[in-house]
Amino acid sequence: SPTDYICVMTYALKNHWPEYLMEALELGLFMFSACAFTVLLYHPSSPITQTIHDGVLRRLLMGTAMGSTAVAIIFSPLGKRSGAHFNPSVTWTFFRLGKIQAWDAAFYTLFQFAGGIAGVLVASLTLGKLVAHQSVNFATTLPGPDGPIIAFAAEILISFILMSVVLAVSNTKRLARWTGIFAGALVATYITVESPISGMSMNPARTFSSAFGAHIWMSLWIYFVAPPLGMFLAAEVYRRLNTSRTIAC
């Protein structure tokens, strides 16, 4: 009944609001870092931009920076307590696996979007017009020159690989504690290698937050559909290959 839904929602909000706020702060920090490092590595006035002209090397530096940011968030007290999803696709996948309740998943998603937008706004207030410059453009993720279909396929693939690795590593006793390292390494690798194809998102809230700042809504559907689809597929494959094992969150 509607009353039961309200009771469950109220219980979830009352008992888990700290974790919701942590998820918001985590993606907010990630987005601030994305904007700041994009300014540092791509704005024309940056000494690094003026010194390093090789696109691959700059993507490598960007990947290292954002992979390290992800690792730091995952292993932080915030990440350890909330689970360090800071990505609706991850949250929805763990909901699909029965590891998170419906209202918790809903509030995680809501706060992730709010936190990501806040992170971009703080970056804009802190760094001013640097973030809005066309070379930075609020660190937006957009399809590459091969077009939206290729970008869609690439987002499915990288999301599938990420969740497959997370599930495999976190469910291997001797490796579980290093799951964050594996995830961060993949983020760094994807930004270096894959970002020219799709912009490297894997995260609807991450892409929406940048789009909100830049007012660019082109191909937003790619980043709302492909990442969760890729992660759902990874979860389904993992479940079918490990029918006798309990899946850790």
Short mmCIF file of C-alpha atoms in Angstrom, two decimals:
data_model
loop_
_atom_site.label_atom_id
_atom_site.label_comp_id
_atom_site.label_asym_id
_atom_site.label_seq_id
_atom_site.Cartn_x
_atom_site.Cartn_y
_atom_site.Cartn_z
CA SER A 1 0.00 0.00 0.00
CA PRO A 2 1.10 3.66 -0.34
CA THR A 3 1.44 3.87 3.43
CA ASP A 4 3.84 0.94 3.48
CA TYR A 5 5.96 2.52 0.76
CA ILE A 6 6.14 5.76 2.71
CA CYS A 7 7.12 3.90 5.87
CA VAL A 8 9.90 2.01 4.09
CA MET A 9 11.14 5.19 2.42
CA THR A 10 11.13 7.07 5.73
CA TYR A 11 13.00 4.24 7.45
CA ALA A 12 15.65 4.18 4.72
CA LEU A 13 16.13 7.95 4.82
CA LYS A 14 16.23 8.07 8.61
CA ASN A 15 18.76 5.28 9.00
CA HIS A 16 20.98 5.66 5.94
CA TRP A 17 21.08 9.40 5.21
CA PRO A 18 24.78 9.58 6.17
CA GLU A 19 25.64 7.08 3.44
CA TYR A 20 23.54 9.01 0.93
CA LEU A 21 25.42 12.20 1.74
CA MET A 22 28.72 10.33 1.45
CA GLU A 23 27.81 9.15 -2.03
CA ALA A 24 27.00 12.74 -2.98
CA LEU A 25 30.31 13.99 -1.58
CA GLU A 26 32.27 11.22 -3.31
CA LEU A 27 30.97 12.03 -6.78
CA GLY A 28 31.22 15.73 -6.01
CA LEU A 29 34.92 15.32 -5.24
CA PHE A 30 35.40 13.21 -8.36
CA MET A 31 33.74 15.83 -10.55
CA PHE A 32 35.70 18.68 -9.00
CA SER A 33 38.88 16.72 -9.65
CA ALA A 34 37.81 16.01 -13.25
CA CYS A 35 37.22 19.71 -13.91
CA ALA A 36 40.43 20.81 -12.17
CA PHE A 37 42.67 18.33 -13.96
CA THR A 38 41.03 19.06 -17.32
CA VAL A 39 41.88 22.74 -16.80
CA LEU A 40 45.42 21.83 -15.80
CA LEU A 41 46.01 19.54 -18.77
CA TYR A 42 43.93 21.11 -21.55
CA HIS A 43 43.36 24.83 -20.99
CA PRO A 44 45.55 26.89 -23.38
CA SER A 45 46.94 29.01 -20.53
CA SER A 46 48.14 26.00 -18.55
CA PRO A 47 51.94 25.50 -18.54
CA ILE A 48 51.39 21.76 -18.99
CA THR A 49 49.27 22.33 -22.09
CA GLN A 50 51.94 24.63 -23.50
CA THR A 51 54.69 22.13 -22.73
CA ILE A 52 53.09 18.77 -23.55
CA HIS A 53 51.57 18.65 -27.02
CA ASP A 54 51.24 14.87 -27.36
CA GLY A 55 47.59 13.92 -26.95
CA VAL A 56 48.29 10.39 -25.75
CA LEU A 57 50.66 11.61 -23.04
CA ARG A 58 48.14 14.15 -21.82
CA ARG A 59 45.44 11.48 -21.71
CA LEU A 60 47.84 9.27 -19.77
CA LEU A 61 48.35 12.05 -17.23
CA MET A 62 44.60 12.66 -17.06
CA GLY A 63 43.95 8.95 -16.63
CA THR A 64 46.53 8.69 -13.88
CA ALA A 65 45.02 11.69 -12.10
CA MET A 66 41.43 10.44 -12.27
CA GLY A 67 42.35 6.82 -11.54
CA SER A 68 44.21 8.01 -8.46
CA THR A 69 41.22 10.16 -7.47
CA ALA A 70 38.95 7.13 -7.74
CA VAL A 71 41.30 4.98 -5.65
CA ALA A 72 41.60 7.69 -2.99
CA ILE A 73 37.80 7.98 -2.74
CA ILE A 74 37.29 4.21 -2.63
CA PHE A 75 39.79 3.74 0.20
CA SER A 76 38.71 6.86 2.10
CA PRO A 77 36.55 6.57 5.25
CA LEU A 78 33.63 7.83 3.15
CA GLY A 79 34.10 5.17 0.50
CA LYS A 80 34.58 2.37 2.99
CA ARG A 81 31.33 3.22 4.73
CA SER A 82 29.05 3.88 1.75
CA GLY A 83 30.57 1.25 -0.54
CA ALA A 84 32.08 3.89 -2.84
CA HIS A 85 29.62 3.42 -5.67
CA PHE A 86 29.46 7.12 -6.72
CA ASN A 87 27.91 5.80 -9.92
CA PRO A 88 24.22 4.96 -10.47
CA SER A 89 25.20 2.13 -12.82
CA VAL A 90 27.11 0.43 -9.99
CA THR A 91 24.25 1.03 -7.55
CA TRP A 92 21.64 -0.34 -9.94
CA THR A 93 23.78 -3.40 -10.65
CA PHE A 94 24.13 -4.22 -6.95
CA PHE A 95 20.38 -3.70 -6.59
CA ARG A 96 19.92 -6.20 -9.42
CA LEU A 97 22.16 -8.60 -7.50
CA GLY A 98 20.06 -8.17 -4.36
CA LYS A 99 22.81 -6.40 -2.41
CA ILE A 100 21.01 -3.10 -1.84
CA GLN A 101 17.38 -2.30 -1.07
CA ALA A 102 15.17 -0.40 -3.51
CA TRP A 103 14.85 2.81 -1.52
CA ASP A 104 18.54 2.83 -0.73
CA ALA A 105 19.28 2.46 -4.44
CA ALA A 106 16.86 5.28 -5.24
CA PHE A 107 18.38 7.65 -2.68
CA TYR A 108 21.93 6.67 -3.66
CA THR A 109 21.08 7.61 -7.25
CA LEU A 110 19.42 10.89 -6.29
CA PHE A 111 22.32 11.97 -4.11
CA GLN A 112 24.90 10.88 -6.69
CA PHE A 113 23.33 13.18 -9.26
CA ALA A 114 23.05 16.02 -6.74
CA GLY A 115 26.65 15.55 -5.60
CA GLY A 116 28.01 15.45 -9.13
CA ILE A 117 26.21 18.67 -10.08
CA ALA A 118 27.45 20.32 -6.88
CA GLY A 119 31.02 19.27 -7.67
CA VAL A 120 30.86 20.90 -11.10
CA LEU A 121 29.29 24.06 -9.65
CA VAL A 122 32.01 24.31 -6.99
CA ALA A 123 34.66 23.86 -9.68
CA SER A 124 33.00 26.61 -11.71
CA LEU A 125 32.91 28.97 -8.73
CA THR A 126 36.49 28.14 -7.77
CA LEU A 127 38.12 28.11 -11.22
CA GLY A 128 35.82 30.62 -12.88
CA LYS A 129 35.86 30.96 -16.67
CA LEU A 130 38.65 28.40 -16.98
CA VAL A 131 36.12 25.56 -16.58
CA ALA A 132 33.78 27.04 -19.18
CA HIS A 133 36.50 27.47 -21.83
CA GLN A 134 35.81 25.35 -24.92
CA SER A 135 38.98 23.32 -24.34
CA VAL A 136 37.67 22.27 -20.90
CA ASN A 137 33.89 22.57 -21.32
CA PHE A 138 33.12 21.39 -17.77
CA ALA A 139 34.88 18.07 -18.49
CA THR A 140 31.99 16.87 -20.64
CA THR A 141 31.90 13.35 -22.07
CA LEU A 142 30.91 13.31 -25.73
CA PRO A 143 31.04 10.77 -28.57
CA GLY A 144 34.22 10.80 -30.63
CA PRO A 145 34.54 11.28 -34.39
CA ASP A 146 33.30 7.74 -35.08
CA GLY A 147 29.83 8.77 -33.93
CA PRO A 148 27.27 7.88 -31.27
CA ILE A 149 26.75 4.22 -32.20
CA ILE A 150 30.43 3.39 -31.79
CA ALA A 151 30.49 5.41 -28.57
CA PHE A 152 27.46 3.47 -27.32
CA ALA A 153 29.12 0.14 -28.05
CA ALA A 154 32.36 1.30 -26.41
CA GLU A 155 30.54 2.39 -23.24
CA ILE A 156 28.84 -1.00 -23.00
CA LEU A 157 32.17 -2.77 -23.42
CA ILE A 158 34.17 -0.77 -20.87
CA SER A 159 31.31 -0.91 -18.36
CA PHE A 160 31.02 -4.67 -18.84
CA ILE A 161 34.75 -5.14 -18.25
CA LEU A 162 34.80 -2.88 -15.19
CA MET A 163 31.93 -4.64 -13.43
CA SER A 164 33.27 -8.07 -14.41
CA VAL A 165 36.61 -7.22 -12.83
CA VAL A 166 34.97 -5.72 -9.71
CA LEU A 167 32.85 -8.83 -9.18
CA ALA A 168 35.70 -11.25 -9.89
CA VAL A 169 38.22 -9.47 -7.66
CA SER A 170 35.86 -8.64 -4.79
CA ASN A 171 34.76 -12.28 -4.66
CA THR A 172 38.33 -13.62 -4.59
CA LYS A 173 39.45 -13.75 -0.97
CA ARG A 174 43.12 -12.94 -1.48
CA LEU A 175 42.35 -10.06 -3.87
CA ALA A 176 39.17 -8.55 -2.43
CA ARG A 177 40.95 -5.85 -0.42
CA TRP A 178 42.53 -4.54 -3.64
CA THR A 179 39.28 -4.13 -5.61
CA GLY A 180 39.66 -0.35 -5.54
CA ILE A 181 43.13 -0.58 -7.07
CA PHE A 182 41.82 -2.69 -9.95
CA ALA A 183 38.94 -0.26 -10.52
CA GLY A 184 41.23 2.77 -10.44
CA ALA A 185 43.67 1.14 -12.85
CA LEU A 186 40.86 0.49 -15.30
CA VAL A 187 39.66 4.09 -15.05
CA ALA A 188 43.20 5.29 -15.80
CA THR A 189 43.55 2.88 -18.73
CA TYR A 190 40.16 3.76 -20.20
CA ILE A 191 40.83 7.51 -20.10
CA THR A 192 44.17 6.95 -21.82
CA VAL A 193 42.95 4.55 -24.49
CA GLU A 194 39.17 4.74 -24.85
CA SER A 195 38.24 8.37 -24.12
CA PRO A 196 38.67 9.49 -27.78
CA ILE A 197 35.86 7.08 -28.68
CA SER A 198 33.14 7.92 -26.15
CA GLY A 199 34.64 10.39 -23.70
CA MET A 200 34.90 7.57 -21.14
CA SER A 201 31.98 7.93 -18.76
CA MET A 202 30.51 4.62 -17.48
CA ASN A 203 28.51 6.88 -15.17
CA PRO A 204 25.17 8.59 -15.96
CA ALA A 205 25.52 11.02 -13.05
CA ARG A 206 29.07 11.94 -14.04
CA THR A 207 28.03 12.77 -17.61
CA PHE A 208 24.85 14.58 -16.56
CA SER A 209 26.77 16.75 -14.10
CA SER A 210 29.14 18.01 -16.78
CA ALA A 211 26.27 18.42 -19.25
CA PHE A 212 24.38 20.45 -16.66
CA GLY A 213 27.30 22.87 -16.32
CA ALA A 214 27.99 23.11 -20.05
CA HIS A 215 24.31 23.01 -21.14
CA ILE A 216 25.22 20.37 -23.68
CA TRP A 217 22.69 17.56 -23.86
CA MET A 218 23.85 15.96 -27.10
CA SER A 219 23.87 12.14 -27.04
CA LEU A 220 23.06 12.05 -23.32
CA TRP A 221 21.05 8.87 -23.95
CA ILE A 222 24.29 6.97 -24.62
CA TYR A 223 25.55 7.50 -21.08
CA PHE A 224 22.20 6.75 -19.46
CA VAL A 225 21.68 3.46 -21.31
CA ALA A 226 25.06 1.94 -22.18
CA PRO A 227 26.84 1.92 -18.76
CA PRO A 228 24.02 0.23 -16.79
CA LEU A 229 23.40 -2.16 -19.67
CA GLY A 230 27.07 -3.17 -19.75
CA MET A 231 27.20 -3.65 -15.98
CA PHE A 232 23.92 -5.58 -15.90
CA LEU A 233 25.29 -7.92 -18.55
CA ALA A 234 28.47 -8.41 -16.53
CA ALA A 235 26.45 -9.24 -13.41
CA GLU A 236 24.30 -11.70 -15.32
CA VAL A 237 27.32 -13.44 -16.83
CA TYR A 238 29.00 -13.62 -13.43
CA ARG A 239 25.89 -15.08 -11.80
CA ARG A 240 25.55 -17.74 -14.47
CA LEU A 241 29.20 -18.72 -14.17
CA ASN A 242 29.11 -18.82 -10.37
CA THR A 243 25.75 -20.35 -9.53
CA SER A 244 26.99 -22.04 -6.33
CA ARG A 245 28.69 -18.99 -4.82
CA THR A 246 27.32 -16.13 -2.76
CA ILE A 247 28.18 -12.83 -4.41
CA ALA A 248 29.88 -10.30 -2.15
CA CYS A 249 29.01 -6.62 -2.38
#
